[in-house]
XYZ file of C-alpha atoms in Angstrom:
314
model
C 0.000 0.000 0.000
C 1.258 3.623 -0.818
C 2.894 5.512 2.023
C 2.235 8.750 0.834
C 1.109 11.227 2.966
C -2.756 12.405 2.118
C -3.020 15.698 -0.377
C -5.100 18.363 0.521
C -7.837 19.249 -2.175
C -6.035 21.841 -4.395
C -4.978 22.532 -8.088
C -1.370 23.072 -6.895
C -1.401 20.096 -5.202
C -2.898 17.910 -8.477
C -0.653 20.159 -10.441
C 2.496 18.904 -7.820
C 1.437 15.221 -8.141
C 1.238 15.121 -12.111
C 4.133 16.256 -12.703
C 6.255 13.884 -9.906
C 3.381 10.980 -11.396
C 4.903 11.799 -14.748
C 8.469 11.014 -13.789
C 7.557 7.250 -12.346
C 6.474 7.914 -8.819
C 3.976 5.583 -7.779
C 3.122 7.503 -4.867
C 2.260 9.955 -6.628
C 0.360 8.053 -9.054
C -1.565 6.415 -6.533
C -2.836 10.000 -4.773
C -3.714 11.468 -8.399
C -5.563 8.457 -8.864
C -7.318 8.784 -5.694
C -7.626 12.627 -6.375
C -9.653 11.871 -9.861
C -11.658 9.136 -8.268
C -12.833 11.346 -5.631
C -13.302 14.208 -7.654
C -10.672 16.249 -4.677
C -9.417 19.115 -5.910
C -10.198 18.742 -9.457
C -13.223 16.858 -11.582
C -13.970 13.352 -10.672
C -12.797 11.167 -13.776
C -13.018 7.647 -13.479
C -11.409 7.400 -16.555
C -8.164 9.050 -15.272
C -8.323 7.100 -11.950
C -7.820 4.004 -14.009
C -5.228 5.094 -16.373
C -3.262 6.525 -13.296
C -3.862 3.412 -10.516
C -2.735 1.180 -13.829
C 0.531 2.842 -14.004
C 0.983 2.778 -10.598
C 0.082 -0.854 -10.251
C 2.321 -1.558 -13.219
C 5.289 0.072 -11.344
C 4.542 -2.320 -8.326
C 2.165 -0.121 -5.707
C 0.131 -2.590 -3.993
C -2.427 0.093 -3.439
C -2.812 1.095 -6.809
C -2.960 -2.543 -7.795
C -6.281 -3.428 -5.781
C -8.080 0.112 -6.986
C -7.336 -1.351 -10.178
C -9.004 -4.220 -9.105
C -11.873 -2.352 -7.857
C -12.457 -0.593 -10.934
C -11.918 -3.673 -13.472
C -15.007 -5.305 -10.792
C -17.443 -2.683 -10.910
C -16.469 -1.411 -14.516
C -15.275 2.014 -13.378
C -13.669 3.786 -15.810
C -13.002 1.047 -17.985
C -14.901 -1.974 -18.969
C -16.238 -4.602 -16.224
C -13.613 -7.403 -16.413
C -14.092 -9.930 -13.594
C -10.942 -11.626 -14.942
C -8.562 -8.850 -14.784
C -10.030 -7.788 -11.074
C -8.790 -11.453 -10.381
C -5.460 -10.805 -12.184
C -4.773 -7.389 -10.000
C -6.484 -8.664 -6.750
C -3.721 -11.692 -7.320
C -1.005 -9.995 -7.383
C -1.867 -7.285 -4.691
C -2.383 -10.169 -2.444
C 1.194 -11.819 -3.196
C 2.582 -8.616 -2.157
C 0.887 -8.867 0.980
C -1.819 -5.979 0.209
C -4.427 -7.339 3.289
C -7.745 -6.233 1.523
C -6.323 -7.580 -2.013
C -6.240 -10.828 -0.063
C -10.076 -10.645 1.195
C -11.345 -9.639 -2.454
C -9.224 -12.209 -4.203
C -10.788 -14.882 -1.641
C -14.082 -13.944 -2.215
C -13.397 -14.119 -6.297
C -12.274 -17.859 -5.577
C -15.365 -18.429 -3.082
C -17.883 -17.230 -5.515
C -16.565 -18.108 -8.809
C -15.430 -14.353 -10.325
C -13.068 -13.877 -12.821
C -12.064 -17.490 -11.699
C -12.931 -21.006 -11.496
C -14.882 -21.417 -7.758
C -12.405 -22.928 -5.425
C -13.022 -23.360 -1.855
C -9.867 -23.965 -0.635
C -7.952 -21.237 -1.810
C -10.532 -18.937 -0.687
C -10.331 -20.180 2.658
C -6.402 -19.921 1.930
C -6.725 -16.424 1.330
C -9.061 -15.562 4.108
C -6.869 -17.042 6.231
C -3.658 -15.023 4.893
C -5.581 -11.957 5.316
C -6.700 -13.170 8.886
C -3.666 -13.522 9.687
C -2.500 -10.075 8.983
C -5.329 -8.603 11.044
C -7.585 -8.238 8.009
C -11.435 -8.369 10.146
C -13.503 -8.826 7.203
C -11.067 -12.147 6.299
C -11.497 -13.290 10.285
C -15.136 -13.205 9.626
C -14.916 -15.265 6.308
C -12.378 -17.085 7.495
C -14.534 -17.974 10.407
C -17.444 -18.665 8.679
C -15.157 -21.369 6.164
C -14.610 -23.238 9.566
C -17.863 -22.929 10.923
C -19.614 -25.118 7.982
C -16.613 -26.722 6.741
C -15.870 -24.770 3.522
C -12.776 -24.997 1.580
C -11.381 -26.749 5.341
C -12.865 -29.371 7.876
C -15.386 -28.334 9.871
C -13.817 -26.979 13.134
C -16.269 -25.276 16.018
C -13.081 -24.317 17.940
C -11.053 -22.502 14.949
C -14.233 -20.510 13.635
C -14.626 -19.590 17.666
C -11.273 -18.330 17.402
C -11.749 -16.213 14.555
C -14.803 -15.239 15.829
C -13.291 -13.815 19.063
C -10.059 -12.421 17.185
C -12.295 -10.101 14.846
C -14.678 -9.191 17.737
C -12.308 -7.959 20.400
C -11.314 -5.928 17.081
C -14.452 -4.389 17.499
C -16.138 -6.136 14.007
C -20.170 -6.474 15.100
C -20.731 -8.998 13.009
C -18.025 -11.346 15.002
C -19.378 -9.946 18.027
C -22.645 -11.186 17.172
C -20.903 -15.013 16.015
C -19.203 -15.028 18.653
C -22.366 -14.389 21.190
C -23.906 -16.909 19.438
C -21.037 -19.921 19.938
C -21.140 -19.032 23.931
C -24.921 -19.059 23.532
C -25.039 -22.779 22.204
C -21.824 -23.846 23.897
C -20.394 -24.578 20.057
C -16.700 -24.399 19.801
C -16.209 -23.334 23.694
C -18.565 -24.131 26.749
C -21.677 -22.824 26.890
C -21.773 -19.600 28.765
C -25.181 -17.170 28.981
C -22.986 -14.384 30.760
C -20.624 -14.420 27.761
C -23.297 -14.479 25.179
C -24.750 -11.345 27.142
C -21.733 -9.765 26.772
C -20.963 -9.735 23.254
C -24.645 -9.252 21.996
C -24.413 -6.171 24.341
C -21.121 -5.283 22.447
C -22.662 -5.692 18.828
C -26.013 -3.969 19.740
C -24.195 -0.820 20.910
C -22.304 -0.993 17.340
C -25.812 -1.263 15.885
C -25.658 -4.616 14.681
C -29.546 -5.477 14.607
C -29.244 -9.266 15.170
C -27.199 -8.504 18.318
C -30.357 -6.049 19.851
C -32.799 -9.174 19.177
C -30.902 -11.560 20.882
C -29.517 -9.376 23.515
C -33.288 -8.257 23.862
C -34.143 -12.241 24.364
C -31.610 -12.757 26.788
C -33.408 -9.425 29.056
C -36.887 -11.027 27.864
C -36.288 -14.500 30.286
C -33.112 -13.536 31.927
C -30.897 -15.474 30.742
C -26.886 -14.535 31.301
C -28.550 -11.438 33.317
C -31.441 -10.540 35.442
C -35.152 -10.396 33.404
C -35.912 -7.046 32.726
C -38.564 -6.434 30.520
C -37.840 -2.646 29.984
C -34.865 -3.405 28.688
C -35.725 -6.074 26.348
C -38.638 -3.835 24.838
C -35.896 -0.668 24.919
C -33.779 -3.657 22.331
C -36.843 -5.194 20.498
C -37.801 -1.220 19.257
C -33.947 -0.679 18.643
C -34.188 -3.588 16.216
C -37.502 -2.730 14.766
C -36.459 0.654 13.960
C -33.259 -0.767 12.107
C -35.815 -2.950 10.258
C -35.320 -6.549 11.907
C -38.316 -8.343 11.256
C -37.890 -11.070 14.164
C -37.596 -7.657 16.321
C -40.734 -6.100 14.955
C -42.831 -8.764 15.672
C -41.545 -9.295 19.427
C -41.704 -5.519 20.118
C -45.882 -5.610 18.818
C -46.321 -8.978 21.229
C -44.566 -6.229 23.986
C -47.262 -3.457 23.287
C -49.952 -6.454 23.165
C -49.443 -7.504 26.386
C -48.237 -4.772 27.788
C -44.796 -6.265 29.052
C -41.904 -3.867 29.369
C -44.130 -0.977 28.441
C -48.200 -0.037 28.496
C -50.238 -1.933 26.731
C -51.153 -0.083 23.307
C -52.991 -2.340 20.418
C -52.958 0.306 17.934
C -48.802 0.348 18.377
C -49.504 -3.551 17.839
C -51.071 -3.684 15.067
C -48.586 -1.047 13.604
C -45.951 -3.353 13.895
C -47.315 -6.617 13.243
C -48.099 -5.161 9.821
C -44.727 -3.861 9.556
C -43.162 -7.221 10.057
C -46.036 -8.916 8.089
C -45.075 -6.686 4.940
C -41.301 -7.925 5.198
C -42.430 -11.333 5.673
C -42.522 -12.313 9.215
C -45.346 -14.918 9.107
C -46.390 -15.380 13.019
C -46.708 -11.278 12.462
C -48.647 -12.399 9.077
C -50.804 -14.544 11.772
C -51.008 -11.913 14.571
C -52.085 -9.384 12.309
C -54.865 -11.123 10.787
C -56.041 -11.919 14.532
C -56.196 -8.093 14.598
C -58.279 -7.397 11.795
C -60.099 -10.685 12.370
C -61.294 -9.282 16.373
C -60.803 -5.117 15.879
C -57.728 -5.172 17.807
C -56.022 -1.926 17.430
C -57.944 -1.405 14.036
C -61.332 -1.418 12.528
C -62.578 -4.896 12.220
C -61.818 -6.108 8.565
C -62.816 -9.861 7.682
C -61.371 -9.352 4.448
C -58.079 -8.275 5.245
C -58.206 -10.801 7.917
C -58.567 -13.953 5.578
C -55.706 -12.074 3.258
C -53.373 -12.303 5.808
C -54.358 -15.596 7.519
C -54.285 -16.883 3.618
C -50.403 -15.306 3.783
C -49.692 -16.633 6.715
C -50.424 -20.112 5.421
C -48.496 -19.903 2.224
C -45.357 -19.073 4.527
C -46.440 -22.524 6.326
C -47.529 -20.704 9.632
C -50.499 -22.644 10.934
């Protein structure tokens, strides 16, 4: 990656790193690059961003090499070529470029610009793991956890797991509450499963405020506290969790954790319902089916007990 300082946004300043670009430095060709791709201090030009990151990956600059990549994936500035993101994501990575090494990983996981390969996927997670990459922890933990590219290991994708969360990743904070939770990879431990769904639902990670709202819900790893699991059901609904949309209406139904208010409900059993959830699909028909918290509606009543069943919700 370049070591070049950052350049303010000014026409001296593009003006400065032309001219050094010009004469070979790759530095400097990466932060023009960056400059046009940003549109900083001059008009955003993909088209420049490309020619300059190629020269600079060309002259070795691991940086340039996996904005080259970038742009080659998304066809930015140049054609999308899946083949040639492999090609620079490749050789970023063999110069030890960390995120090079997550993006060429996921190329070999999913097939890009590459036959799908499993193993060297996990291989390259695992490099980029290694180097402190969180994104690759995650992967990498996930390749372990279901025995992709690798035998299945409980204990490895724990370790991962607990690497990329005390890195403060809320995704691995979430994995990682989940593993204590079920005692899978490590002994089961409520207290510890408390403590990283806390963690992730502070970061705003909405799986983390649905479990962590469960664990309040029937004290479990802490004392019950219904407050406090409604407080993390709404947190969830808000961020659009389904699961949480439908437990904070069955709060305001019966009144646990807050006062009883059908119309609130209703509101978010059809919320839920809409994305899906199908005991909300259920719970909401009950609503229009008895007037609870809306006018009485037999029709939209059988639509969403009809729903309901499709989704296999008896």
């Amino acid at each position: 990656m370049s070591t070049s300082t950052n350049i303010k946004d000014s026409s001296d300043n593009i003006n400065w790193l032309e001219k050094s670009a010009e004469k070979g430095d790759e530095g400097s060709m990466y932060n023009l690059a960056l400059q046009y791709y940003h549109g900083e201090g001059t008009e955003k030009d993909l088209g420049k961003a490309f020619y300059w990151y190629q020269k600079g990956a060309e002259k070795g600059d691991e940086g340039s090499m996996h904005n080259l990549a970038l742009q080659y994936y998304h066809g930015e500035g140049t054609e999308k070529n899946l083949g040639m993101a492999f090609y620079w994501f490749k050789k970023g990575a063999e110069k030890g470029h960390e995120k090079s090494m997550h993006n060429l990983a996921l190329q070999y996981y999913y097939g890009e610009g590459t036959k799908k390969d499993l193993g060297m996927a996990f291989y390259w997670f695992q490099k980029g793991a290694e180097k402190g990459h969180e994104k690759s922890m995650h992967d990498l933990a996930l390749q372990y956890y279901h025995g992709e590219g690798t035998e299945k290991d409980l204990g490895m994708a724990f370790y991962w797991f607990q690497k990329g969360a005390e890195k403060g990743h809320e995704g691995l904070m979430h994995n990682l509450a989940f593993q204590y939770f079920h005692g899978e990879g490590t002994e089961k431990d409520m207290g510890m499963a408390f403590h990283w769904y806390q963690k992730g639902a502070e970061k705003g990670h909405e799986g983390s405020m649905h479990n962590l709202a469960l664990q309040y819900y029937n004290g479990e790893g802490t004392e019950k506290d219904l407050g406090m699991a409604f407080h993390w059901f709404q947190k969830g609904a808000e961020k659009g969790h389904e699961k949480s949309m439908h437990d904070l209406a069955l709060c305001y139904n019966n009144g646990e954790g807050t006062e009883e208010d059908l119309g609130m409900a209703f509101h978010w059993f059809q919320k839920a319902a809409e994305k899906g959830q199908e005991r909300s699909m259920h719970n909401l028909a009950l609503c229009y089916n008895n007037g609870e918290g809306t006018e009485e509606d037999l029709g939209m009543a059988f639509h969403w007990f009809q729903k309901a069943a499709e989704k296999g919700q008896e």
